[in-house]
Amino acid sequence: MVSKGPIFGLDGSLTSKPFSLAFDHISRELSRRFPSQTIRIIVSGGTCSVLYHKNRESTKDIDFFIPDPEVIEAISSCQETLPRHLKQLWPENWVNAEMAGFAMMPNCEGLYENSIANDVVLYRSEALLAYAADWKFQLIGKIMRAYQMALLKDQMQSRDRGKKDLTDAISLLDLLIKENGGPLDRSAIRSWYNGSAIEDAEIDYVNAAFQERFRFIPIL
């Protein structure tokens, strides 16, 4: 069970509630729907940033995936069973399976199994295990999103997100470089999941930000 870390408020700011409240609520609902089972989900984005990378203080949602539509529905419906006083504090759609659209793209078929095998557990209870989605999968998405937000820097969506995606991409790169023992090869990244869609301009943008911070080119 996660004992530390903030939960989110309407604007994504900190509240007095610990992050574990969200997972605890999901766990209780799953234990009712699927008694004597342990449901294994994978999560990405802000949840990993807050609980693992610790490069952010808050996030607005828990984005999860499991290749089981019944479980997706059960977890998504936890929003409706949230206690009334918490509904007033937490944003709409605080738990969602938006990442499913990416997890089911061509070449992403192994994402769920790979993430479970990596065994980076963010939350644990008898009814629920939440694993971090494979860092390689997350890096691809963050590189693309960071560049997209840079292009849209004058639009509201980008201003709202700030440089969260770039910060996440840098954290993921730092982790994967340490695992690799050196810089990553862009051709290798393009072989990961849906990485074939990554353009040189997107890689170069994140490279520049990483190099400015660490004086090191992360992707060759």
Coordinates of C-alpha atoms in Angstrom, one line a residue:
M1 CA 0.0 0.0 0.0
V2 CA 1.3 3.4 -0.8
S3 CA 1.6 5.5 2.3
K4 CA 3.1 8.7 1.0
G5 CA 2.4 11.0 -1.9
P6 CA -0.3 13.6 -2.6
I7 CA -3.7 13.1 -4.1
F8 CA -4.9 15.7 -6.6
G9 CA -7.4 18.6 -6.3
L10 CA -9.6 20.2 -8.9
D11 CA -6.8 22.1 -10.4
G12 CA -4.1 19.4 -9.9
S13 CA -2.8 21.1 -6.7
L14 CA -2.0 19.3 -3.5
T15 CA -4.7 18.5 -1.0
S16 CA -4.4 17.0 2.5
K17 CA -5.4 13.6 1.2
P18 CA -2.7 11.0 0.6
F19 CA -2.4 9.4 -2.9
S20 CA -3.2 6.0 -1.4
L21 CA -6.8 7.0 -0.9
A22 CA -7.5 6.6 -4.6
F23 CA -5.9 3.2 -4.9
D24 CA -7.5 2.1 -1.6
H25 CA -10.9 3.0 -3.0
I26 CA -10.3 1.2 -6.2
S27 CA -9.1 -1.8 -4.2
R28 CA -12.2 -2.0 -2.1
E29 CA -14.5 -1.8 -5.1
L30 CA -12.5 -4.5 -6.9
S31 CA -12.7 -6.8 -3.9
R32 CA -16.5 -6.5 -4.1
R33 CA -16.7 -7.1 -7.8
F34 CA -14.0 -9.8 -8.0
P35 CA -13.7 -11.5 -4.6
S36 CA -10.7 -13.6 -3.9
Q37 CA -8.9 -12.2 -6.9
T38 CA -5.9 -9.9 -7.3
I39 CA -6.3 -7.6 -10.2
R40 CA -3.1 -6.5 -11.9
I41 CA -3.2 -3.2 -13.8
I42 CA -0.5 -1.0 -15.3
V43 CA -0.4 2.7 -15.0
S44 CA 1.5 5.5 -16.8
G45 CA 2.1 9.2 -16.8
G46 CA 1.6 11.4 -13.7
T47 CA 1.1 8.5 -11.3
C48 CA 4.6 7.2 -12.0
S49 CA 5.9 10.8 -11.9
V50 CA 4.5 11.3 -8.4
L51 CA 5.1 7.9 -6.8
Y52 CA 8.3 6.7 -8.5
H53 CA 10.2 9.4 -10.2
K54 CA 9.1 12.0 -7.7
N55 CA 9.6 14.8 -10.2
R56 CA 6.1 16.2 -9.6
E57 CA 4.1 16.8 -6.5
S58 CA 0.7 16.1 -8.0
T59 CA -1.2 14.7 -10.9
K60 CA -4.8 15.0 -12.1
D61 CA -5.6 11.4 -12.9
I62 CA -4.6 7.7 -12.7
D63 CA -4.3 6.5 -16.3
F64 CA -4.4 2.7 -16.3
F65 CA -4.7 -0.3 -18.6
I66 CA -5.6 -4.0 -18.3
P67 CA -6.6 -6.1 -21.3
D68 CA -9.9 -7.0 -19.8
P69 CA -12.9 -4.7 -20.6
E70 CA -14.9 -5.9 -17.6
V71 CA -12.1 -4.8 -15.2
I72 CA -11.7 -1.5 -17.1
E73 CA -15.4 -0.8 -16.6
A74 CA -15.2 -1.8 -12.9
I75 CA -12.3 0.5 -12.2
S76 CA -13.7 3.4 -14.2
S77 CA -16.9 3.1 -12.4
C78 CA -15.1 3.7 -9.1
Q79 CA -15.6 7.4 -9.8
E80 CA -19.3 6.9 -9.1
T81 CA -18.9 5.2 -5.8
L82 CA -16.4 7.7 -4.4
P83 CA -17.6 9.2 -1.1
R84 CA -19.4 12.5 -1.6
H85 CA -16.9 14.7 0.2
L86 CA -14.1 13.3 -2.0
K87 CA -16.1 13.8 -5.2
Q88 CA -16.2 17.5 -4.3
L89 CA -12.4 17.6 -4.0
W90 CA -11.2 15.4 -6.8
P91 CA -11.4 16.2 -10.5
E92 CA -13.8 14.5 -12.9
N93 CA -12.3 11.5 -14.6
W94 CA -9.7 11.0 -11.9
V95 CA -9.3 7.4 -12.9
N96 CA -9.4 6.5 -16.6
A97 CA -8.1 4.1 -19.2
E98 CA -7.1 6.6 -21.8
M99 CA -3.8 4.9 -22.3
A100 CA -5.7 1.9 -23.7
G101 CA -5.8 3.6 -27.1
F102 CA -2.0 3.6 -27.1
A103 CA -1.6 0.2 -25.4
M104 CA -3.6 -1.5 -28.2
M105 CA -1.7 0.1 -31.1
P106 CA 0.3 -2.1 -33.5
N107 CA 3.5 -3.4 -31.9
C108 CA 2.3 -2.7 -28.4
E109 CA 0.7 -6.1 -27.9
G110 CA 3.4 -7.1 -25.3
L111 CA 3.1 -4.0 -23.2
Y112 CA 0.9 -5.4 -20.4
E113 CA 3.0 -8.6 -20.0
N114 CA 6.3 -6.7 -20.2
S115 CA 5.2 -4.2 -17.6
I116 CA 4.1 -6.9 -15.2
A117 CA 7.4 -8.7 -15.8
N118 CA 9.4 -5.5 -15.0
D119 CA 7.8 -5.7 -11.5
V120 CA 7.8 -2.0 -10.6
V121 CA 5.0 -2.0 -8.1
L122 CA 3.4 1.3 -7.2
Y123 CA 0.6 0.0 -5.1
R124 CA -0.1 -3.4 -3.5
S125 CA -3.2 -4.8 -1.7
E126 CA -4.9 -8.2 -1.7
A127 CA -7.3 -7.0 -4.4
L128 CA -5.0 -4.8 -6.5
L129 CA -1.5 -4.6 -7.8
A130 CA -0.6 -1.5 -9.8
Y131 CA 2.6 -1.7 -11.9
A132 CA 4.4 1.1 -13.8
A133 CA 4.0 0.7 -17.5
D134 CA 7.2 -0.3 -19.3
W135 CA 9.5 2.8 -19.1
K136 CA 10.3 2.3 -22.8
F137 CA 6.7 2.7 -23.8
Q138 CA 6.3 5.7 -21.5
L139 CA 9.4 7.4 -22.9
I140 CA 8.1 7.2 -26.5
G141 CA 4.9 8.8 -25.5
K142 CA 6.6 11.5 -23.5
I143 CA 9.1 12.4 -26.2
M144 CA 6.3 12.9 -28.7
R145 CA 4.1 14.8 -26.3
A146 CA 6.8 17.1 -25.1
Y147 CA 7.6 18.2 -28.6
Q148 CA 3.9 18.6 -29.4
M149 CA 3.4 20.8 -26.4
A150 CA 6.4 22.9 -27.4
L151 CA 4.9 23.5 -30.8
L152 CA 1.6 24.5 -29.1
K153 CA 3.3 26.6 -26.5
D154 CA 1.0 29.6 -27.0
Q155 CA -2.2 27.5 -26.7
M156 CA -4.1 26.9 -23.5
Q157 CA -3.5 23.1 -23.5
S158 CA 0.2 23.6 -23.5
R159 CA 0.2 26.4 -20.9
D160 CA -1.9 24.2 -18.6
R161 CA 0.6 21.3 -18.8
G162 CA 3.6 23.5 -18.6
K163 CA 6.7 21.4 -19.2
K164 CA 5.5 18.3 -17.4
D165 CA 6.0 16.0 -20.4
L166 CA 9.5 17.3 -21.0
T167 CA 10.3 16.8 -17.3
D168 CA 8.9 13.3 -17.4
A169 CA 10.9 12.5 -20.6
I170 CA 14.1 13.6 -18.9
S171 CA 13.4 11.4 -15.8
L172 CA 12.7 8.4 -18.0
L173 CA 15.8 9.0 -20.1
D174 CA 18.0 9.3 -17.0
L175 CA 16.6 6.0 -15.7
L176 CA 17.0 4.1 -19.0
I177 CA 20.5 5.4 -19.6
K178 CA 21.5 4.1 -16.2
E179 CA 20.0 0.7 -17.0
N180 CA 21.7 0.7 -20.4
G181 CA 25.1 1.8 -19.1
G182 CA 25.3 4.7 -21.6
P183 CA 23.3 6.7 -24.2
L184 CA 20.5 5.2 -26.1
D185 CA 20.4 4.6 -29.8
R186 CA 17.6 6.2 -31.7
S187 CA 17.2 3.3 -34.0
A188 CA 16.7 1.1 -30.9
I189 CA 14.1 3.5 -29.5
R190 CA 12.3 3.3 -32.8
S191 CA 12.1 -0.5 -32.4
W192 CA 10.2 -0.2 -29.1
Y193 CA 6.4 -0.4 -29.2
N194 CA 5.1 2.4 -31.4
G195 CA 8.5 4.1 -31.5
S196 CA 8.7 3.9 -35.3
A197 CA 6.6 7.1 -35.3
I198 CA 9.2 9.2 -33.5
E199 CA 10.8 11.8 -35.7
D200 CA 14.3 13.2 -35.4
A201 CA 13.0 16.6 -34.5
E202 CA 11.2 15.2 -31.5
I203 CA 14.3 13.3 -30.3
D204 CA 16.5 16.4 -30.9
Y205 CA 14.1 18.6 -28.8
V206 CA 14.3 16.3 -25.8
N207 CA 18.1 15.7 -26.3
A208 CA 18.7 19.5 -26.1
A209 CA 16.8 19.8 -22.8
F210 CA 18.5 16.7 -21.3
Q211 CA 22.0 18.0 -22.4
E212 CA 21.3 21.4 -20.9
R213 CA 20.7 19.8 -17.5
F214 CA 23.2 16.9 -17.5
R215 CA 25.8 18.1 -20.1
F216 CA 25.3 14.7 -21.8
I217 CA 23.6 13.7 -25.1
P218 CA 21.2 10.9 -24.1
I219 CA 20.1 9.7 -27.5
L220 CA 22.6 9.2 -30.3

